[in-house]
Amino acid sequence: MDKILEAVVMSSYPNNVKQGLVRRVIEAAKQPMDSEQCWSMLELSTKLYLTGDTKYKREVGKEVLEVYGHYHPEEFEEFFNVRFLLSLLQEGYGPLGKRSHYVLDYIQLGLQFVLESPSANSIFSLLRIEVLRKVCERPSPKQCAKISKLLTQHPQCIPTGKHQLLFCQQLIRCIGHFQCVSEGEEEIMEFLEQVNKVSGLLQRIWRTQTSTILPSLKELFTIISSTEEQEAPSNALASVVQFVPLELMDGVIRNLTNDDSITDVQMMMAIGRMIDWVSWPLGKNIDKWIIALLKGLAAVKKFSILIEVTLSKIEKVFSKLLYPIVREGALSVLQYMLLSFQHSHEAFHLLLPHIPRLVASLKKEDSNSATSSLEQLAELIHCMFFRFSGFPDLYEPVLEAIKALPIPNEDRIKHLLGQNAWTSQKNELACFYPRLASKSETGKIGLINLGNTCYMNSIIQSLFMASDFRHSVLNLTEGNSQPLMTKLQWLFAFLEHSQRPAISPESFLSASWPPWFTPGAQQDCSEYLKYLLDRLHEEEKTGKRIYQKLKESSLMSQAVEHHYLNKTLIEKMFGGKMMTKIRCLKCLNVSSREEAFTDLSLAFPPPDRNMRGSASILPVEEIGPQFIEPPENASQLTGSPWIKRKAPMAADPAALPMLVETLGFQERGEAANPLGGNDIGVDKAKDPLSAFGEQACAPKDSRSVPDLINYFLSPERLTAENKYHCEKCASLQDAEKVAELTEGPHYLILTLLRFSFDPRTMKRKKILDNVSIPVVLKLPILVAPEETEEICQCGKDGAAPGSGFMSVVYDLCSVVVHSGISSESGHYYCYSRECTDTVPQGQPRDGTPKPASDKQLDFEIQWYLFNDTRVSFSSFESVSNVTSFFPKDTAYVLFYRQRPGRQSCLLHEALAEAGHLHGEPSLHKDLMEAISKDNILYLQEQEKEARNRAAYISALPKSPLWWRDLDRDKDDDSSSGGCSPAAGGGGSGSFHGLVF
């Protein structure tokens, strides 16, 4: 019968004809037959199964074997003996050089028919030894998968005792050598299936013999930590880790990180290779093990390893977000790597060039996985913006890419940053305290951002640093019938005396909030400042006068007393006066009107206006407005020099918010000399047009604040549609209008009108021109001839003879910076210093307070950078270079303080005397008690937080947590105040490149 079967199988008949004949042979085999015939059929079927060159022949061989195993068990058991199996396993089957690859499949097939036979145990013993030997020979993934399939179906063949542990270790080494030689997707899927079968066998063994898990993992670590291997171990090892019970994780990681026999180089090699495992598809818990080891290394302060591994691997991890099959694990690892790497921006900045491309690819993919990953990635990026501000030129493309994605709030950002960072702490107790646990080393207190309220915070800090105004507010008595001023007094008092690193201005915001402002949206800080000062002024006019004590002062004459008592505090501190004159160019009649102001809004001259070199100190003759001399005849009128000024258009502040973190500044090159007349030029390496698109105006020649004041005070021709109605002529006439300052404010507020509406593009735009800011400014004040002599008695340098103008000197004390390209978005922060009158001890008080030297005023007074909750030391170099370094960060509102010895001598003297008599402002009882209670509450909160953290980590390895001493950061490494920014298929690539 065997001859018939062989002839049929080897014939050239069609397979359907052969199948019918084979079926007859198989049916006949079910009948009783002699032992010799059975052996012949078993030998033939074995030959067909093991060496058949077609799938059909192997199928016939398999079918015959199964029939004889079932219907002739005794003969089959006799044929399928230990010696025969040993020969198959050790020598193979078939011609030399063409040994069969189906031996293991053949053995698995035959085992099912001898399980109950007397020889079964002998066969199992043989296979337990032989599979161990086979694994030690490092078989291919395919053969290893066949061994795993055999042992999974017949667990009696799994090595036992010591051999079982050795088998597990050798099986792991096998996996470490696995390589997929083909790049076809079908072959890769087959490879993945083979790997999963092998690792699945390990899982089965570990479930029944848990004692083999830890030694197996030790072997795994030995493989991945080896520095001698020429070829890196296969990423297929990731499939092993997924089956390790998570409850063993803490112990495993603790043992690894505390093992002194493991060198730093070995540990770095191991964690680096583990991070590569994020590219292994379908693996479970791989990201958890990677993160656990990173945390374990942080716990034992292996920061050099963490830094090196993070910088070398983070880009590779980031690239895996393109592949949906590994995206979830890769994103998890990326999140931890970035959120833990808080000592430097280097890791985050490695990713900046790649983020826009990835975001575009995920948007194109348009899947649930991509959408979820985009939102998580955007949240992560905003955390990095918050932590590492000061790089707007680098962040702008990224912000643009993620502008449509959700923005986390500051609490969420702080929570994420507080979870994982491993920055070293010198003070071991510091790791138990939350972020901003103590005041900034500057001694100043920040203001919490309540949701795009940086516009208010920057104004409040600027007003607080105006010391004369602050002292006057703090000196207010109870029952002053000024509710808003009282709230400002409380806010100033807390900023002065609180122990908190930052306080919430929520109560003041609700009281001072303009009703037309949109809640939660970015607003114009200049608009807010005008509204606030106007509210305070109007409130005082209808309430109690806060300067009642000045009335009792013997230093004031009755006339001066009456003059000042009729002024509110806002008028005394910020109020100035301006005379607007209009001259009819026909009849030469002049009409004039005097107006009060609290700030000067300075428009930018047209691009074609003649710019002359402006000095940092503004001489009277440079900016004194002059009327055009009356012409001798009408024909000369047209030759009068005049400039028609472009009327600025108010910016609409309502818009979506956009996160721009606080910028840090480094002093580059030579510092600008604020007294030398050198303007700060625009950094030619930065092109605001290319950086910020159509909304940004290209910077022209560098301008200065004196240029803008000159332009403000220059004559304006009223003609054509703007003709003036002359009362004397009783008709519309050409005219000339000029503004003259008649009273300089104590604090001069200058607003640079950077925002306008471009009718050509129908878009709001920001003028990004660099404007140099003088630290000392001279302002021309018009005085009546009869007043000149009186004023000169107060100051050494009175009005210039016959000029009608006198110079009033102002010192820069605050600069509010707007970062962004639109009035409707961006971020505000401010630079401030405290300018006060300095009278050396022993100097007689002769009624003329003498200021400190220019050098002391200009350079020795410390500058601070206020950015919401963050306060840091700064410098005038940072103030003056901000736009040169960062084109979209521009000075917007300037505060100058008038020096004594000029028009303001009476007010200066009164303020100085008040300070001399009363010292530091004394707060009323209720306010002092409130501050004291809040400071006690804050200390209790800190103690409770410390106890909670101590209890939480008592059972864990000692680990420094995230809050390093942020107060020591320089400007270029400071944490942002967290003002929210304007928000607001694809990419799978090569599958083979993903796995390997």
PDB file of C-alpha atoms in Angstrom, residues 88 112 121 139 205 213 353 378 450 467 469 472 553 583 589 600 656 681-682 692 750 756 763 772 895-897 975 982:
ATOM      1  CA  LEU A  88      15.648  13.536  14.586  1.00  0.00           C
ATOM      2  CA  GLN A 112      -0.554  13.524  20.972  1.00  0.00           C
ATOM      3  CA  ASN A 121       7.822   9.801  30.332  1.00  0.00           C
ATOM      4  CA  PRO A 139      17.769  29.040  16.902  1.00  0.00           C
ATOM      5  CA  ILE A 205       6.545  29.446  33.014  1.00  0.00           C
ATOM      6  CA  ILE A 213      11.004  35.789  37.282  1.00  0.00           C
ATOM      7  CA  PRO A 353      12.290  71.884  14.834  1.00  0.00           C
ATOM      8  CA  ALA A 378      -0.147  70.648  23.234  1.00  0.00           C
ATOM      9  CA  LEU A 450      -6.339  84.970  37.355  1.00  0.00           C
ATOM     10  CA  SER A 467       7.179 104.731  45.903  1.00  0.00           C
ATOM     11  CA  PHE A 469       2.286 106.920  45.252  1.00  0.00           C
ATOM     12  CA  SER A 472       0.472 107.906  49.984  1.00  0.00           C
ATOM     13  CA  SER A 553       1.542 121.747  57.472  1.00  0.00           C
ATOM     14  CA  ARG A 583      -3.628 129.508  14.946  1.00  0.00           C
ATOM     15  CA  ASN A 589      -5.908 134.578  15.595  1.00  0.00           C
ATOM     16  CA  LEU A 600       0.697 111.064  27.018  1.00  0.00           C
ATOM     17  CA  LEU A 656      -8.499  85.097  22.291  1.00  0.00           C
ATOM     18  CA  GLY A 681      19.517  99.368  17.006  1.00  0.00           C
ATOM     19  CA  VAL A 682      17.357  96.526  15.774  1.00  0.00           C
ATOM     20  CA  PHE A 692       5.393  87.153  12.666  1.00  0.00           C
ATOM     21  CA  LEU A 750       3.981 107.557  28.332  1.00  0.00           C
ATOM     22  CA  SER A 756      -3.459 100.442  14.807  1.00  0.00           C
ATOM     23  CA  LYS A 763      -6.244  93.796   9.970  1.00  0.00           C
ATOM     24  CA  SER A 772      15.318 103.260  22.489  1.00  0.00           C
ATOM     25  CA  PHE A 895       6.688 105.428  33.928  1.00  0.00           C
ATOM     26  CA  TYR A 896       9.083 108.307  34.615  1.00  0.00           C
ATOM     27  CA  ARG A 897       9.513 110.080  37.957  1.00  0.00           C
ATOM     28  CA  SER A 975       9.699  80.469  34.831  1.00  0.00           C
ATOM     29  CA  ALA A 982      -3.699  82.945  21.916  1.00  0.00           C
TER      30      ALA A 982
END
